[in-house]
Amino acid sequence: MSGLSLSKRKLMLLSIFSGLMLATAWYGWGHGLVLAIAFIPLLLVEEYLDRNRTEYGSGSFFKYAFISFLVWNAGSTWWIVNATAVGMIIAILISAFRSALAMWLFHLVKRRMGKLPGCLFLILVWIVREYYDLNIEVSWPWLTLGNGFAYDTKLVQWYEYTGALGGSLWVLLMNLSFLRALTAFIEGAGRGKRLTWLATALLILVLPVALSLFMFHTYREKPDPREVVVIQPNIDPYEKFVSIPSLEQTLIQISEASTVADTAVDYFIAPETSINNNIWLEEIEDVPDIRMIREFLSSWPGANYIVGIQCFRRYLPGEQTSSTAREIPGTGMMYDGYNASVQLDSTSRVPHYFKSKLVTGVEKMPYAKYLKFLEKLTLRLGGTMRSWGTQDFRGVFFDAEDSTGVATAICYESVFGEFVTGYVTNGANLLFIITNDGWWGDTPGYRQHNAYACLRAIETRRSVARSANTGISSLIDQRGEILDQLGWWQRGSLKGILNANDRLTFYVRHGDYIGRAACCLASLMAVWYIVLSLSSLMKKRKSGRRR
C-alpha cells in the first residue's frame, strides 16, 4: 500500500463499507462468515493513515472508525426507534463511540509499538470493550461480534468452551490474517509469502468451522424428556398495561394452553409481565389471576405453570432496604417493585425470581445518584429514576416431584452469556426465557433476540423454551437448533419434548475467561505503551536541551 493514494472520499467509503458488512450478519438473510472480512476496509483505512503520518494526525482515524461503527449500529439496531427514538439515538451513539475508541487506542499503540504489538492490542482492547459491555451499568452487548453467528449456529458449536467472546476472538483473527494476505498481494510480496499468509487465513477460517460441524453432527442429547407447553398470547404491548385487564390476559393464556394440554405436560410457560395488576408478594394467593391458574392446574396435577409478573414486596420494620426501595406515601413503610417470574404447581409454595439484568433507561437509571437532574426527562420517556429491584443470585425453580431445575431468564437477561450460566451452576436442567418483544414491531429486533437464545443453548448445552408475548416463541434443542416456533403476531401454543441435562460445559464452569484474560493482558500492554511513551518524551527533552 506504500504507493497507494486514497482521497478522503475513498477513505470514508471504505469506512462505510465496513459498517455495512458488519450489519449484514445481524439479519437472517445475511451470514455470519461475512464478519471474517468485514473489518478489512476499515483496517485498510487505518493502514493508510498510519503510513501517511505527516498528513494525518493520530486523531484522524477516530473519525473514520466512528463512521464505520455508526453505520453498523444503525443498520443493525435501528428498530429500537419503534419503542423510543431518543433511546435508539443514545444507544447507537454510545455503542459506536465505544467501538471507535477501542479502534483508536489500537491505532495509537500500533504507531508507537509497531504492527505486531498493535494487532495483538486490537484483539485485546476489542474483547475488553465487549467484556465490559457485558458487565457495566450502561450495558448494551447486543452487537458483541460473537452474536453475529446467531443465525449460523452450526459454525459455532465450540461456544460450549468459549462463549460468544470466543466468536469475537475468531472474527478478529480472521480479519487480521486475511488483511495480511491481502496486503501481501497488494505490495507484490514473494509468491511463497503470499501463499503462506493466504493459507494461514484459510486455516483460521476453516479449522473452527470443521470442528464445529463435527461437533454438531456427533452431539447426542442424553434422553431425559420433559413435555413443555409454550404460550404466546399475542397481546399488543402498548395495550396490555393500559386497556386490557390482567385477568382477561390470563384467561387468554389459559385458553391457549388448554388447546394442547394433556396429562403428560410438565411445564406451561407464559410470557414476561403476563400478570400486571399490582401484586403484593405477601398476598399473592389472593390475586384473581393466580387463583385462575391454580384452578386450571387442578386438571393437570403433575404440571408446573411458570408465568411472568409485576409485583411488589414490603419491607418489615427494621429490615435492611435496598438502594431501589421507595416509600409507600404517608406510611413510612418501604417497598420494592420487581419484574419477576413465579412457579405454580399442585403444592402451596410459590417460588419467585426477580429480573436482575435491567434495561437501561426503562427499567433502571444507571448512576441515579449522580444523574438526578435527568429524572423529568426519563419519566417522560416512560422510564424510571428508581430501578426495579433485583437479586444477586440466579434463582432456579425446582419441580416438587422430580427436582428438575429450570431457569427463567427474563427478556434482556438472555443476551448475557455468563449471566445465564449462573442459572445452570445453581441447578437448572432446562432454560426458559420469558419475554415481551412486541415493543419493536415487526422488525429484526425480535428475530435477533430469539436467535441469541440458540447461542445460550450451545454455551450451556441446555434445551430452551422461549415464551414471547408475541413473536417469536420457540423450542430449541441443545445444539441451538430451533425445533418449532410461533411467528410474529400469532396467538397460540407450542407443545414439544425437550431433554433436560445436568452436564456442565467448560463455559458454564469458567464463564467469560477470555474477557478476563484480555483485561489482564491489555493492562500489561497499556503499561508497556506508557513506559515507551515516557521514555520517548524524556529522550526528546534531553535532545532539546542539548540544542
Coordinates of C-alpha atoms in Angstrom, one line a residue:
M1 CA 0.0 0.0 0.0
S2 CA 3.0 2.3 0.1
G3 CA 2.4 3.7 -3.4
L4 CA -1.4 3.8 -3.0
S5 CA -3.2 7.2 -2.9
L6 CA -6.6 7.4 -1.2
S7 CA -8.7 10.5 -1.1
K8 CA -10.8 11.4 1.9
R9 CA -13.9 10.4 0.0
K10 CA -12.5 6.9 -0.6
L11 CA -11.4 6.6 3.0
M12 CA -15.0 7.5 4.0
L13 CA -16.5 5.0 1.6
L14 CA -14.2 2.2 2.9
S15 CA -15.3 3.0 6.4
I16 CA -19.0 2.9 5.5
F17 CA -18.5 -0.4 3.6
S18 CA -17.1 -2.0 6.8
G19 CA -20.1 -0.9 8.7
L20 CA -22.5 -2.3 6.1
M21 CA -20.8 -5.6 6.0
L22 CA -20.8 -5.9 9.8
A23 CA -24.6 -5.1 9.9
T24 CA -25.5 -7.9 7.4
A25 CA -24.6 -10.6 10.0
W26 CA -27.5 -9.4 12.2
Y27 CA -30.1 -10.3 9.5
G28 CA -31.5 -13.7 8.8
W29 CA -30.8 -13.2 5.1
G30 CA -27.1 -12.5 5.8
H31 CA -24.4 -14.8 7.0
G32 CA -22.0 -14.7 10.0
L33 CA -19.0 -15.5 7.9
V34 CA -19.1 -12.1 6.3
L35 CA -17.6 -11.0 9.6
A36 CA -14.4 -12.7 8.6
I37 CA -13.6 -9.8 6.3
A38 CA -15.9 -7.0 7.5
F39 CA -13.2 -5.1 9.3
I40 CA -10.7 -5.2 6.4
P41 CA -11.9 -2.0 4.7
L42 CA -11.6 -0.1 8.0
L43 CA -8.2 -1.6 8.7
L44 CA -7.1 -0.6 5.2
V45 CA -8.0 3.0 6.2
E46 CA -6.0 2.6 9.4
E47 CA -3.0 1.3 7.5
Y48 CA -3.2 4.1 5.0
L49 CA -3.4 6.8 7.8
D50 CA -0.5 5.1 9.6
R51 CA 1.7 5.2 6.6
N52 CA 0.9 8.8 5.9
R53 CA 1.5 10.2 9.4
T54 CA 2.8 13.5 8.2
E55 CA -0.5 14.3 6.6
Y56 CA -2.8 12.6 9.1
G57 CA -2.6 13.0 12.9
S58 CA -3.3 10.2 15.3
G59 CA -6.8 11.5 15.9
S60 CA -7.8 11.2 12.2
F61 CA -8.6 7.5 12.4
F62 CA -11.2 8.0 15.2
K63 CA -13.5 9.9 12.8
Y64 CA -13.4 7.1 10.2
A65 CA -13.8 4.4 12.9
F66 CA -16.8 6.2 14.4
I67 CA -18.5 6.5 11.0
S68 CA -18.0 2.7 10.4
F69 CA -19.5 1.7 13.7
L70 CA -22.3 4.3 13.4
V71 CA -23.3 2.6 10.2
W72 CA -23.1 -0.9 11.8
N73 CA -25.1 0.1 14.9
A74 CA -27.7 2.0 13.0
G75 CA -28.0 -0.8 10.3
S76 CA -28.4 -3.5 13.0
T77 CA -30.5 -1.9 15.7
W78 CA -32.5 0.9 14.1
W79 CA -35.6 -0.9 15.2
I80 CA -35.3 0.5 18.7
V81 CA -36.9 3.6 17.3
N82 CA -40.3 1.8 17.4
A83 CA -40.0 1.8 21.2
T84 CA -38.1 5.1 21.8
A85 CA -36.4 7.4 19.2
V86 CA -34.3 9.1 21.9
G87 CA -33.3 5.7 23.3
M88 CA -32.3 4.5 19.8
I89 CA -30.1 7.5 19.2
I90 CA -28.4 7.3 22.6
A91 CA -27.8 3.5 22.3
I92 CA -26.3 3.9 18.8
L93 CA -24.1 6.8 19.6
I94 CA -22.7 5.3 22.8
S95 CA -22.1 1.9 21.2
A96 CA -20.4 3.5 18.2
F97 CA -18.3 5.7 20.4
R98 CA -17.1 2.8 22.5
S99 CA -16.1 0.7 19.4
A100 CA -14.4 3.7 17.8
L101 CA -12.5 4.4 21.0
A102 CA -11.2 0.8 21.0
M103 CA -10.0 1.1 17.4
W104 CA -8.4 4.4 18.0
L105 CA -6.4 3.0 21.0
F106 CA -5.2 0.2 18.7
H107 CA -4.1 2.8 16.2
L108 CA -2.1 4.7 18.9
V109 CA -0.4 1.5 20.1
K110 CA 0.4 0.4 16.6
R111 CA 2.0 3.8 15.8
R112 CA 4.2 3.6 18.9
M113 CA 4.9 -0.1 19.2
G114 CA 4.7 -1.5 15.7
K115 CA 2.4 -3.7 13.7
L116 CA 2.6 -7.0 15.6
P117 CA 2.1 -5.5 19.1
G118 CA -0.6 -3.2 17.5
C119 CA -2.6 -6.1 16.1
L120 CA -2.3 -8.0 19.4
F121 CA -3.6 -4.9 21.2
L122 CA -6.5 -4.6 18.8
I123 CA -7.6 -8.1 19.7
L124 CA -7.2 -7.4 23.4
V125 CA -8.8 -4.0 23.6
W126 CA -11.8 -5.0 21.5
I127 CA -12.5 -8.0 23.7
V128 CA -12.1 -5.9 26.8
R129 CA -14.6 -3.4 25.3
E130 CA -17.1 -6.3 24.8
Y131 CA -16.4 -7.8 28.2
Y132 CA -17.1 -4.5 30.0
D133 CA -20.2 -4.0 27.8
L134 CA -21.5 -7.2 29.4
N135 CA -20.8 -6.1 33.0
I136 CA -21.0 -2.3 33.3
E137 CA -24.2 -0.4 34.4
V138 CA -24.8 1.1 30.9
S139 CA -24.6 -2.2 29.2
W140 CA -25.5 -2.8 25.6
P141 CA -23.9 -6.1 24.4
W142 CA -26.4 -6.7 21.6
L143 CA -23.6 -6.3 19.0
T144 CA -21.0 -8.5 20.6
L145 CA -19.2 -9.8 17.5
G146 CA -19.7 -13.4 18.5
N147 CA -23.5 -12.8 18.4
G148 CA -23.2 -12.4 14.7
F149 CA -23.3 -16.2 14.3
A150 CA -26.7 -16.5 16.0
Y151 CA -28.3 -17.5 12.7
D152 CA -25.4 -19.8 11.8
T153 CA -25.1 -22.0 14.9
K154 CA -23.7 -25.0 13.1
L155 CA -20.5 -23.0 12.7
V156 CA -20.0 -22.2 16.4
Q157 CA -20.8 -25.3 18.4
W158 CA -17.5 -24.8 20.2
Y159 CA -19.2 -21.9 22.1
E160 CA -19.7 -24.5 24.8
Y161 CA -16.0 -23.9 25.5
T162 CA -15.6 -20.2 24.8
G163 CA -18.9 -18.5 24.8
A164 CA -19.7 -15.7 22.4
L165 CA -16.4 -13.9 23.2
G166 CA -14.7 -16.8 21.6
G167 CA -16.6 -15.9 18.4
S168 CA -15.4 -12.3 18.7
L169 CA -11.8 -13.6 19.0
W170 CA -12.3 -15.7 15.9
V171 CA -13.6 -12.8 13.9
L172 CA -10.7 -10.6 14.8
L173 CA -8.1 -13.3 14.0
M174 CA -9.8 -13.9 10.6
N175 CA -9.8 -10.2 9.7
L176 CA -6.2 -9.6 10.7
S177 CA -5.0 -12.7 8.8
F178 CA -7.0 -12.0 5.7
L179 CA -5.8 -8.4 5.8
R180 CA -2.2 -9.6 6.0
A181 CA -2.8 -11.9 3.0
L182 CA -4.4 -9.0 1.0
T183 CA -1.6 -6.5 1.7
A184 CA 1.0 -9.2 0.7
F185 CA -0.7 -9.4 -2.7
I186 CA -1.1 -5.6 -3.0
E187 CA 2.5 -4.9 -2.1
G188 CA 3.8 -7.6 -4.5
A189 CA 5.4 -9.8 -1.9
G190 CA 7.0 -13.0 -3.0
R191 CA 4.8 -15.9 -4.1
G192 CA 5.8 -18.0 -1.1
K193 CA 4.9 -15.3 1.4
R194 CA 1.6 -14.6 -0.3
L195 CA 0.6 -18.2 -0.3
T196 CA 1.7 -18.6 3.3
W197 CA -0.5 -15.8 4.5
L198 CA -3.4 -16.9 2.4
A199 CA -3.1 -20.5 3.7
T200 CA -2.9 -19.2 7.3
A201 CA -6.0 -17.1 6.9
L202 CA -7.9 -20.0 5.3
L203 CA -6.8 -22.3 8.2
I204 CA -8.1 -19.8 10.8
L205 CA -11.4 -19.8 8.9
V206 CA -11.8 -23.5 8.1
L207 CA -10.5 -25.3 11.2
P208 CA -13.1 -23.9 13.6
V209 CA -15.8 -24.5 11.1
A210 CA -14.8 -28.1 10.5
L211 CA -14.6 -28.7 14.3
S212 CA -18.0 -27.1 14.8
L213 CA -19.6 -29.2 12.1
F214 CA -18.1 -32.3 13.5
M215 CA -19.4 -31.4 17.0
F216 CA -22.9 -30.6 15.5
H217 CA -23.3 -33.9 13.8
T218 CA -21.8 -36.1 16.6
Y219 CA -23.6 -34.4 19.6
R220 CA -26.2 -36.6 21.1
E221 CA -28.6 -35.5 23.8
K222 CA -29.0 -37.7 26.8
P223 CA -32.6 -38.8 26.8
D224 CA -34.4 -37.1 29.8
P225 CA -37.6 -35.8 28.3
R226 CA -39.9 -33.1 29.7
E227 CA -43.1 -32.1 27.9
V228 CA -43.3 -28.3 27.6
V229 CA -46.2 -26.0 26.5
V230 CA -45.1 -22.5 25.4
I231 CA -47.9 -19.9 25.4
Q232 CA -47.9 -16.9 23.0
P233 CA -51.0 -14.8 23.8
N234 CA -50.2 -12.2 21.2
I235 CA -51.3 -9.1 23.1
D236 CA -50.3 -5.6 21.9
P237 CA -47.6 -4.5 24.4
Y238 CA -48.8 -0.9 24.2
E239 CA -52.3 -2.0 25.2
K240 CA -51.6 -4.8 27.8
F241 CA -50.7 -2.3 30.6
V242 CA -53.4 0.2 29.7
S243 CA -56.7 -1.1 28.3
I244 CA -56.7 -4.9 28.6
P245 CA -57.4 -6.2 32.2
S246 CA -54.8 -8.6 33.6
L247 CA -57.4 -11.2 34.3
E248 CA -58.5 -11.1 30.7
Q249 CA -54.9 -11.7 29.6
T250 CA -54.6 -14.6 31.9
L251 CA -57.8 -16.1 30.6
I252 CA -56.4 -15.9 27.0
Q253 CA -53.2 -17.7 28.1
I254 CA -55.1 -20.5 29.9
S255 CA -57.4 -20.9 26.9
E256 CA -54.5 -21.3 24.6
A257 CA -52.7 -23.7 26.9
S258 CA -55.9 -25.8 27.2
T259 CA -56.0 -26.5 23.5
V260 CA -52.8 -28.6 23.7
A261 CA -52.7 -29.7 27.3
D262 CA -52.6 -33.3 28.3
T263 CA -51.6 -35.4 31.3
A264 CA -48.0 -35.7 30.2
V265 CA -47.3 -31.9 30.3
D266 CA -44.6 -31.0 32.8
Y267 CA -44.4 -27.2 32.2
F268 CA -46.7 -24.5 31.0
I269 CA -44.8 -21.3 30.3
A270 CA -46.3 -17.8 29.9
P271 CA -44.5 -14.6 28.9
E272 CA -42.9 -11.8 30.8
T273 CA -45.3 -9.5 32.8
S274 CA -48.3 -11.7 32.0
I275 CA -49.8 -10.7 35.3
N276 CA -49.5 -7.0 35.8
N277 CA -52.2 -6.0 38.3
N278 CA -50.0 -4.7 41.2
I279 CA -49.3 -8.0 43.1
W280 CA -48.0 -7.8 46.6
L281 CA -45.9 -11.0 47.1
E282 CA -47.2 -11.3 50.6
E283 CA -50.8 -11.6 49.3
I284 CA -50.2 -13.4 46.0
E285 CA -52.7 -16.2 46.7
D286 CA -55.5 -13.5 46.8
V287 CA -54.8 -12.4 43.2
P288 CA -57.6 -13.5 40.9
D289 CA -55.1 -14.4 38.1
I290 CA -53.3 -16.7 40.5
R291 CA -56.5 -18.4 41.6
M292 CA -57.5 -18.9 38.0
I293 CA -54.1 -20.6 37.2
R294 CA -54.4 -22.8 40.3
E295 CA -57.9 -23.9 39.2
F296 CA -56.5 -24.7 35.7
L297 CA -53.7 -26.7 37.2
S298 CA -56.1 -28.8 39.2
S299 CA -56.9 -30.6 36.0
W300 CA -53.2 -31.3 35.4
P301 CA -51.8 -32.1 38.9
G302 CA -48.3 -33.1 37.7
A303 CA -47.7 -29.8 35.8
N304 CA -45.9 -26.6 36.7
Y305 CA -47.1 -23.2 35.5
I306 CA -44.3 -20.6 35.1
V307 CA -45.5 -17.0 34.5
G308 CA -44.0 -13.5 34.4
I309 CA -45.5 -11.0 36.8
Q310 CA -45.0 -7.4 38.0
C311 CA -45.0 -7.4 41.8
F312 CA -44.1 -5.6 45.0
R313 CA -42.6 -6.5 48.3
R314 CA -43.0 -4.6 51.6
Y315 CA -40.0 -4.3 54.0
L316 CA -40.7 -5.3 57.6
P317 CA -39.9 -2.6 60.2
G318 CA -36.1 -2.7 60.9
E319 CA -35.4 -4.8 57.8
Q320 CA -32.5 -3.5 55.7
T321 CA -33.8 -1.9 52.5
S322 CA -32.2 -1.9 49.1
S323 CA -30.9 1.1 47.1
T324 CA -34.0 0.8 44.9
A325 CA -36.6 0.8 47.7
R326 CA -39.2 3.6 47.9
E327 CA -41.7 4.7 50.5
I328 CA -45.4 3.9 50.4
P329 CA -46.7 7.5 50.6
G330 CA -47.7 8.7 54.0
T331 CA -47.0 5.4 55.8
G332 CA -43.2 5.4 56.4
M333 CA -43.2 1.8 55.1
M334 CA -40.7 0.9 52.3
Y335 CA -41.2 -1.4 49.4
D336 CA -39.6 -2.6 46.2
G337 CA -41.1 -3.3 42.8
Y338 CA -40.0 -6.2 40.6
N339 CA -40.2 -7.6 37.1
A340 CA -40.4 -11.2 38.2
S341 CA -41.4 -14.8 37.5
V342 CA -43.2 -17.3 39.7
Q343 CA -43.8 -21.1 39.5
L344 CA -47.2 -22.5 40.5
D345 CA -47.8 -26.2 41.0
S346 CA -50.1 -28.5 43.0
T347 CA -48.3 -27.5 46.2
S348 CA -48.8 -24.3 48.2
R349 CA -45.4 -23.0 47.5
V350 CA -44.8 -20.1 45.1
P351 CA -41.1 -19.7 44.4
H352 CA -40.2 -16.4 42.7
Y353 CA -37.3 -14.9 40.7
F354 CA -36.6 -11.2 40.2
K355 CA -35.2 -10.0 36.9
S356 CA -31.7 -8.7 37.6
K357 CA -30.3 -7.5 34.2
L358 CA -32.5 -4.5 33.7
V359 CA -32.9 -2.4 30.5
T360 CA -31.1 1.0 31.0
G361 CA -33.4 4.0 31.0
V362 CA -36.6 1.9 31.1
E363 CA -36.2 -0.5 34.0
K364 CA -33.3 1.3 35.7
M365 CA -31.5 4.6 35.7
P366 CA -27.7 3.9 35.9
Y367 CA -25.8 6.0 38.4
A368 CA -29.1 7.5 39.5
K369 CA -27.4 9.2 42.5
Y370 CA -25.3 11.3 40.1
L371 CA -28.0 11.8 37.4
K372 CA -30.9 13.1 39.4
F373 CA -31.2 16.1 37.1
L374 CA -32.4 13.7 34.3
E375 CA -35.4 12.5 36.3
K376 CA -38.0 14.5 34.5
L377 CA -36.7 13.6 31.1
T378 CA -36.5 9.9 32.0
L379 CA -40.1 9.8 33.2
R380 CA -41.3 11.5 30.0
L381 CA -39.6 8.6 28.1
G382 CA -41.6 6.0 30.1
G383 CA -38.6 5.1 32.3
T384 CA -37.8 5.4 35.9
M385 CA -35.2 7.1 38.1
R386 CA -35.6 4.3 40.6
S387 CA -34.7 0.8 39.2
W388 CA -36.8 -2.2 39.7
G389 CA -35.5 -4.4 42.5
T390 CA -33.1 -7.2 41.6
Q391 CA -31.4 -10.1 43.3
D392 CA -27.8 -11.0 43.5
F393 CA -28.1 -14.8 42.6
R394 CA -29.6 -16.6 39.7
G395 CA -32.7 -18.3 41.2
V396 CA -33.8 -21.7 39.9
F397 CA -37.3 -23.3 40.2
F398 CA -37.3 -27.0 41.1
D399 CA -40.1 -29.5 40.3
A400 CA -41.8 -30.7 43.5
E401 CA -41.9 -34.3 42.2
D402 CA -38.5 -35.0 40.4
S403 CA -36.4 -32.0 41.4
T404 CA -35.9 -30.8 37.8
G405 CA -34.4 -27.4 37.9
V406 CA -35.5 -24.7 35.4
A407 CA -34.2 -21.2 34.8
T408 CA -36.5 -18.3 33.9
A409 CA -34.3 -15.7 32.2
I410 CA -36.5 -12.7 31.7
C411 CA -36.1 -10.9 28.4
Y412 CA -32.9 -8.9 28.2
E413 CA -31.1 -11.3 30.6
S414 CA -30.9 -13.9 27.8
V415 CA -28.4 -11.7 25.9
F416 CA -25.8 -12.2 28.6
G417 CA -23.9 -15.5 28.2
E418 CA -22.0 -15.6 31.5
F419 CA -25.0 -14.3 33.4
V420 CA -27.1 -17.2 32.1
T421 CA -24.5 -19.8 33.2
G422 CA -25.3 -18.7 36.7
Y423 CA -28.7 -20.5 36.5
V424 CA -27.0 -23.7 35.3
T425 CA -24.4 -23.7 38.1
N426 CA -27.4 -23.3 40.5
G427 CA -29.0 -26.4 39.2
A428 CA -31.0 -25.5 36.0
N429 CA -31.5 -28.5 33.7
L430 CA -33.6 -26.5 31.3
L431 CA -33.6 -22.9 30.2
F432 CA -36.8 -21.0 29.9
I433 CA -36.9 -17.5 28.5
I434 CA -39.9 -15.3 29.0
T435 CA -40.1 -12.0 27.1
N436 CA -42.1 -9.3 25.6
D437 CA -40.5 -8.3 22.3
G438 CA -43.5 -6.6 20.7
W439 CA -42.3 -3.1 21.6
W440 CA -40.2 -3.0 18.4
G441 CA -42.9 -4.1 16.0
D442 CA -42.3 -6.4 13.1
T443 CA -38.6 -5.6 12.8
P444 CA -35.3 -7.6 13.0
G445 CA -35.2 -6.9 16.8
Y446 CA -37.3 -9.8 18.0
R447 CA -35.7 -12.2 15.4
Q448 CA -32.3 -11.3 16.7
H449 CA -33.4 -11.8 20.3
N450 CA -34.8 -15.2 19.5
A451 CA -31.6 -16.2 17.7
Y452 CA -29.5 -15.3 20.7
A453 CA -31.4 -18.0 22.6
C454 CA -29.8 -20.5 20.3
L455 CA -26.3 -19.4 21.4
R456 CA -27.3 -19.7 25.0
A457 CA -28.4 -23.3 24.3
I458 CA -25.0 -24.2 22.8
E459 CA -23.0 -22.4 25.6
T460 CA -24.8 -24.3 28.3
R461 CA -26.0 -27.4 26.4
R462 CA -29.4 -26.8 27.8
S463 CA -32.7 -27.1 25.8
V464 CA -34.5 -23.8 25.7
A465 CA -38.2 -23.0 25.7
R466 CA -38.9 -19.4 24.8
S467 CA -42.3 -17.8 25.6
A468 CA -42.8 -14.3 24.0
N469 CA -45.9 -12.2 24.3
T470 CA -45.8 -12.0 20.6
G471 CA -43.2 -13.4 18.1
I472 CA -41.0 -15.4 18.4
S473 CA -41.9 -18.2 20.8
S474 CA -39.8 -21.3 20.2
L475 CA -38.5 -24.6 21.3
I476 CA -34.7 -25.0 20.9
D477 CA -32.5 -28.1 21.4
Q478 CA -29.1 -28.4 23.0
R479 CA -27.3 -27.8 19.6
G480 CA -29.1 -24.5 19.2
E481 CA -31.5 -25.8 16.5
I482 CA -35.0 -24.4 16.5
L483 CA -37.4 -27.4 16.7
D484 CA -40.6 -25.4 16.4
Q485 CA -41.7 -21.7 16.7
L486 CA -44.6 -19.3 16.5
G487 CA -44.1 -16.3 14.4
W488 CA -45.0 -12.6 14.6
W489 CA -48.5 -11.6 15.6
Q490 CA -49.7 -15.2 16.0
R491 CA -51.7 -16.4 19.0
G492 CA -51.3 -20.0 20.0
S493 CA -49.3 -22.6 22.0
L494 CA -46.4 -24.9 21.2
K495 CA -46.1 -28.3 22.7
G496 CA -42.9 -30.3 22.5
I497 CA -40.4 -32.5 24.2
L498 CA -37.2 -31.1 25.5
N499 CA -34.4 -33.1 27.1
A500 CA -33.1 -32.0 30.5
N501 CA -29.4 -32.0 31.0
D502 CA -27.2 -32.0 34.1
R503 CA -23.7 -31.8 32.5
L504 CA -21.7 -28.6 33.0
T505 CA -19.9 -27.3 29.9
F506 CA -16.4 -25.8 30.1
Y507 CA -18.0 -22.4 29.5
V508 CA -20.5 -22.9 32.3
R509 CA -17.7 -23.7 34.7
H510 CA -15.4 -20.9 33.7
G511 CA -17.6 -18.2 32.2
D512 CA -16.1 -15.3 30.2
Y513 CA -12.5 -16.3 31.0
I514 CA -11.5 -14.9 27.6
G515 CA -12.7 -11.5 28.6
R516 CA -10.9 -11.6 32.0
A517 CA -7.6 -12.8 30.3
A518 CA -7.9 -9.9 27.8
C519 CA -8.3 -7.4 30.6
C520 CA -5.1 -8.6 32.2
L521 CA -3.0 -8.7 29.0
A522 CA -4.4 -5.4 27.8
S523 CA -3.4 -3.8 31.1
L524 CA 0.1 -5.1 30.7
M525 CA 0.4 -3.8 27.2
A526 CA -1.0 -0.4 28.3
V527 CA 1.7 -0.2 30.9
W528 CA 4.3 -1.1 28.3
Y529 CA 2.9 1.6 26.0
I530 CA 3.0 4.3 28.7
V531 CA 6.7 3.3 29.6
L532 CA 7.7 3.6 25.9
S533 CA 5.8 6.9 25.6
L534 CA 7.5 8.4 28.7
S535 CA 10.9 7.1 27.5
S536 CA 10.4 8.8 24.1
L537 CA 9.3 12.0 25.8
M538 CA 12.4 12.1 28.0
K539 CA 14.7 11.5 25.0
K540 CA 13.1 14.4 23.2
R541 CA 13.5 16.7 26.2
K542 CA 17.2 15.7 26.5
S543 CA 17.7 16.2 22.8
G544 CA 16.1 19.7 23.1
R545 CA 18.4 20.7 26.0
R546 CA 21.5 19.7 24.0
R547 CA 20.4 22.1 21.3

